[in-house]
XYZ file of C-alpha atoms in Angstrom:
261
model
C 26.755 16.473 5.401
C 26.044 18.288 2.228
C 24.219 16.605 -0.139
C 25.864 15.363 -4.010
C 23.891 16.993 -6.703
C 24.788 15.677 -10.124
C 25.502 18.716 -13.034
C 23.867 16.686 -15.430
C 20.196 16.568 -13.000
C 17.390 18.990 -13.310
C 17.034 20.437 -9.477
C 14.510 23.086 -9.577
C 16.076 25.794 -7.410
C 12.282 25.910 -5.961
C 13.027 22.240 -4.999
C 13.602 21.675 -1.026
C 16.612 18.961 -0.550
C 17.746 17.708 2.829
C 21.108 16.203 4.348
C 23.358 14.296 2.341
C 21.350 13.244 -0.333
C 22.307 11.839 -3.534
C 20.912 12.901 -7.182
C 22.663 11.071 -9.908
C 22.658 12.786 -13.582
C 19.628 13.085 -15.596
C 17.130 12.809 -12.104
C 14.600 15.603 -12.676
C 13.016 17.161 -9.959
C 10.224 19.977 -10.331
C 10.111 23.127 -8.494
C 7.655 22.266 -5.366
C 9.032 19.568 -3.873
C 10.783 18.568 -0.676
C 13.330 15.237 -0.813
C 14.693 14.312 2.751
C 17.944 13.708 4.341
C 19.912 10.581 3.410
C 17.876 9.694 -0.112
C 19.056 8.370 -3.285
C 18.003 9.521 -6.601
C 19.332 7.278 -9.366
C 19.394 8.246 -13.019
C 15.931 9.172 -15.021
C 14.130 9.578 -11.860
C 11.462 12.337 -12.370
C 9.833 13.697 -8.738
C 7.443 16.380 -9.625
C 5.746 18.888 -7.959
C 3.548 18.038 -4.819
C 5.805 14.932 -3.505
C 6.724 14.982 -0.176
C 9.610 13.036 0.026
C 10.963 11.669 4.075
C 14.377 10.300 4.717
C 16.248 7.482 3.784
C 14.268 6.495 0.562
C 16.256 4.847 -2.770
C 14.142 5.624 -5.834
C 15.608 3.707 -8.758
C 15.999 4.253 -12.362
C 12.752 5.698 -14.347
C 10.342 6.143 -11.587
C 7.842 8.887 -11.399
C 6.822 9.906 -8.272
C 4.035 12.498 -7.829
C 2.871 12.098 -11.242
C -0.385 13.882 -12.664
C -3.055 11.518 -11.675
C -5.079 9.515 -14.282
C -8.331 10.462 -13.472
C -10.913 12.022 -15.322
C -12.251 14.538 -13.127
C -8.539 15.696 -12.740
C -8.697 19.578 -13.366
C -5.033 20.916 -12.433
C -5.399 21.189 -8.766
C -2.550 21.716 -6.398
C -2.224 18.366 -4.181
C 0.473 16.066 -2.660
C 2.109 13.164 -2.706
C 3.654 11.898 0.796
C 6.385 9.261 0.864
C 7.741 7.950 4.441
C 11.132 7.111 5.243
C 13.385 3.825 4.566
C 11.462 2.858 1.326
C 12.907 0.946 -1.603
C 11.120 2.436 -4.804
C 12.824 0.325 -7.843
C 12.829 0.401 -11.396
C 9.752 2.097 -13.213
C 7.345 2.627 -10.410
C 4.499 5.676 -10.948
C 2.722 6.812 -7.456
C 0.514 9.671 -8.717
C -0.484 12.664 -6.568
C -4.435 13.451 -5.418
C -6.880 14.846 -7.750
C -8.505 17.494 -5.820
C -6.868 20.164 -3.730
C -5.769 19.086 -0.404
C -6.125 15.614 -1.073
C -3.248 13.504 -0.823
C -1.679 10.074 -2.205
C 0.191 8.507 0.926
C 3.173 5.786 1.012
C 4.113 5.019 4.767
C 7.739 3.781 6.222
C 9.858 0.940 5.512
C 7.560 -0.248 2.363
C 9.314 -2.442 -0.840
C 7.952 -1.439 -4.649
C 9.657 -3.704 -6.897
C 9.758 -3.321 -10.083
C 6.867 -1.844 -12.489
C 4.534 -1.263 -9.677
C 1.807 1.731 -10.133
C 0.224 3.234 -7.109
C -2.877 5.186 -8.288
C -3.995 8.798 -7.164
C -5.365 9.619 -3.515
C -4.823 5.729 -2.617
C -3.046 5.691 1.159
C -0.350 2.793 1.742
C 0.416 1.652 5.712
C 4.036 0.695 6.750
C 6.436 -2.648 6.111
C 3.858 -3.465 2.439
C 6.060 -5.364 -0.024
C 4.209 -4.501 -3.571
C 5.710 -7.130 -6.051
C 6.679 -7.075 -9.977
C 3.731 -5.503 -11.819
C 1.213 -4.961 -9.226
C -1.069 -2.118 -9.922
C -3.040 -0.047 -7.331
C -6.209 1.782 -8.683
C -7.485 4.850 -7.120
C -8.659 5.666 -3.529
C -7.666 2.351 -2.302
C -6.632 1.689 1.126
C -3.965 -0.805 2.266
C -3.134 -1.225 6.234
C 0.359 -2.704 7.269
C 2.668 -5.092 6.540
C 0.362 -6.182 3.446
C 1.914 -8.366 0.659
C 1.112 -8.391 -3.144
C 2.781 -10.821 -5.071
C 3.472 -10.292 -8.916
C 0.918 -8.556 -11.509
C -1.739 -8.287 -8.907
C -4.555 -5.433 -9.558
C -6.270 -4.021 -7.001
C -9.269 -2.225 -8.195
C -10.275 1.648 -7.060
C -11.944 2.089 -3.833
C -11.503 -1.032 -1.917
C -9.151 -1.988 1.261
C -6.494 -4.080 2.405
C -6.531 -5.259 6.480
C -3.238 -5.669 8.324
C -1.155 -8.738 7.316
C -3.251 -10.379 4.623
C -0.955 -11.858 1.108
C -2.519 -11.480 -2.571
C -1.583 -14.047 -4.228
C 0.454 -13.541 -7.740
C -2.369 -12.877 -10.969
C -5.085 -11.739 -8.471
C -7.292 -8.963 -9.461
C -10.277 -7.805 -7.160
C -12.543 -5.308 -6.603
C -13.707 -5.893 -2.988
C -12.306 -5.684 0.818
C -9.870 -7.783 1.672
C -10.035 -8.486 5.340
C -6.606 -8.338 7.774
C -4.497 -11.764 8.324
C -6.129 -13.535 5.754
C -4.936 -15.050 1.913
C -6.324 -14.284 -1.263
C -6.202 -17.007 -3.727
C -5.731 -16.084 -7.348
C -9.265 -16.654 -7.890
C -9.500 -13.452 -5.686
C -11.233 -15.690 -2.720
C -10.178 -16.370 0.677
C -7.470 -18.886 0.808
C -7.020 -19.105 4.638
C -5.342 -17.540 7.605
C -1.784 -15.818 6.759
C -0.321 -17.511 9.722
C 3.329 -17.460 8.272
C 2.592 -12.925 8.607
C 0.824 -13.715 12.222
C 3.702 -15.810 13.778
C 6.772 -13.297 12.463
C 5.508 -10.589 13.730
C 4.457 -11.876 17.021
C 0.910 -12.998 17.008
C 0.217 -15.449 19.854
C -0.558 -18.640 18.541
C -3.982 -19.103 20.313
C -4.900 -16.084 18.944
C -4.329 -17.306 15.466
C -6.608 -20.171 16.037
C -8.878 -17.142 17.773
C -8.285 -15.140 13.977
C -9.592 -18.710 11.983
C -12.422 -19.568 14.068
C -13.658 -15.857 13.292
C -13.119 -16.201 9.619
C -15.101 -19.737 9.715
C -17.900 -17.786 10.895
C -17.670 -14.948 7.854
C -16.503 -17.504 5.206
C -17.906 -20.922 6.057
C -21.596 -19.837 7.442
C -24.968 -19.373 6.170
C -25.753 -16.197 7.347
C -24.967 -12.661 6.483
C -21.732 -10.386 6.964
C -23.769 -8.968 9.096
C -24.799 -12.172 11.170
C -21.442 -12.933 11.003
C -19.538 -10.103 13.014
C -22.281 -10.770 15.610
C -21.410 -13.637 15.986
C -17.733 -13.214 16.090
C -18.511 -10.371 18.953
C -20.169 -13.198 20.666
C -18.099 -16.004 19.885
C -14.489 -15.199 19.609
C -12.364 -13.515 22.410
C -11.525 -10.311 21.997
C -7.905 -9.636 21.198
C -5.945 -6.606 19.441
C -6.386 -8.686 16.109
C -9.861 -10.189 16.490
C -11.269 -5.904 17.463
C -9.670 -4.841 14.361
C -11.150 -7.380 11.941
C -14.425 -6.589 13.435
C -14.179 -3.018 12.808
C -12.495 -3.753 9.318
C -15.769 -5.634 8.246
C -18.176 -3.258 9.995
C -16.799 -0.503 8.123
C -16.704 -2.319 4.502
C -18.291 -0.613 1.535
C -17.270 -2.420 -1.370
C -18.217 -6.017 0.534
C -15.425 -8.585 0.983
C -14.063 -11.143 -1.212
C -15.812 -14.345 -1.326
C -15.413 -17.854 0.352
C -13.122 -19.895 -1.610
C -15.188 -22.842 -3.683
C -14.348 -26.333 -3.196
């Protein structure tokens, strides 16, 4: 089905635009760029040149997408921005592009930006992430799957996300955040997100599996370090328990602390 351009939008003829997509008036849409079949581009929308764009995405009224970044060592290069399918990108979002050539800001499938949220230059964004009112994502950050953010959360640059795990509204925090877990808005751990586990199908001894192993990081005297050995040793392997091992093996920044009591 051919797609409904607007007269009153700015569609580079350099601009690559799929199967019965949508561009209401005043969108504006820069030469190199490639917008899949089935989106929606509602008024004062600007996509600019380097986005990537999949199918099925609704990008509401004043987004950018593909901005310049805001970064310092930011020099003009050529890089992308890639956007999945079946996202909801509402009012007044930014996702910037990378900095450097070939790098690349990344926004998976089936994700929910509501309204106001920023997602910073060459960070990479899993699948099924609700980010809520406000939220802002610094850069190179890494967030796994089905990851919420409540309201006006800040995530600061270089730090990661695990599978499953809630921020709590007001949160700002500069180190790992391990999968299935809470963050309080004291940025500390908060408990197992249980409610995440059980909809999307983790077994429920495995959940008690998941706390035992985060009584070990959070609750004991040793270090991180002492700590996944012990989990190894301790906890029965499972899908979930392998990948918060590896998630905490592979930390940089250091992860959140124990919540005080």
């Amino acid at each position: 089905m051919a797609s409904e351009i607007s007269p009153k939008a700015e569609v580079s003829p350099k601009a690559t635009i799929g199967n019965n997509v949508k561009i209401f008036p005043f969108a504006y849409i820069e030469d190199d760029v490639v917008i899949g079949d089935n989106c929606i581009i509602f008024p004062f929308v600007s996509i600019c040149s380097g986005t990537r764009m999949g199918k099925n995405n609704k990008v509401h009224q004043g987004s950018v997408i593909g901005a310049l970044p805001q970064d310092f060592e930011f020099r003009g290069e050529k890089s992308e921005c890639i956007i999945g399918d079946n996202n909801i990108i509402r009012e007044n979002v930014v996702i910037n592009r990378a900095t450097h050539t070939g790098g690349q800001t990344v926004i998976g499938n089936d994700n929910f930006l509501m309204e106001g949220a920023h997602i910073s230059h060459d960070t990479k964004v899993g699948d099924r992430c609700v980010f809520g009112y406000g939220t802002k994502i610094a850069g190179d950050c890494i967030i796994e799957d089905l990851v919420i953010f409540s309201s006006s959360v800040i995530e600061n640059s270089k730090t990661r996300v695990g599978k499953g795990s809630m921020i709590q509204a007001g949160t700002s925090f500069s180190q790992d955040v391990p999968p299935y877990i809470i963050v309080t808005k004291k940025g500390q751990f908060g408990g197992v997100n249980i409610t995440v586990g059980r909809q999307h199908g983790v077994d429920e001894k495995v959940l008690k599996h998941i706390a035992n192993a985060y009584r070990l990081v959070f609750n004991g005297k040793g270090s991180l370090f002492d700590a996944i050995l012990q989990i190894e040793e301790q906890v029965p392997p499972s899908e979930e328990i392998n990948h918060i091992v590896e998630f905490l093996k592979a930390t940089e920044a250091g992860i959140i602390s124990k919540m005080n009591i």
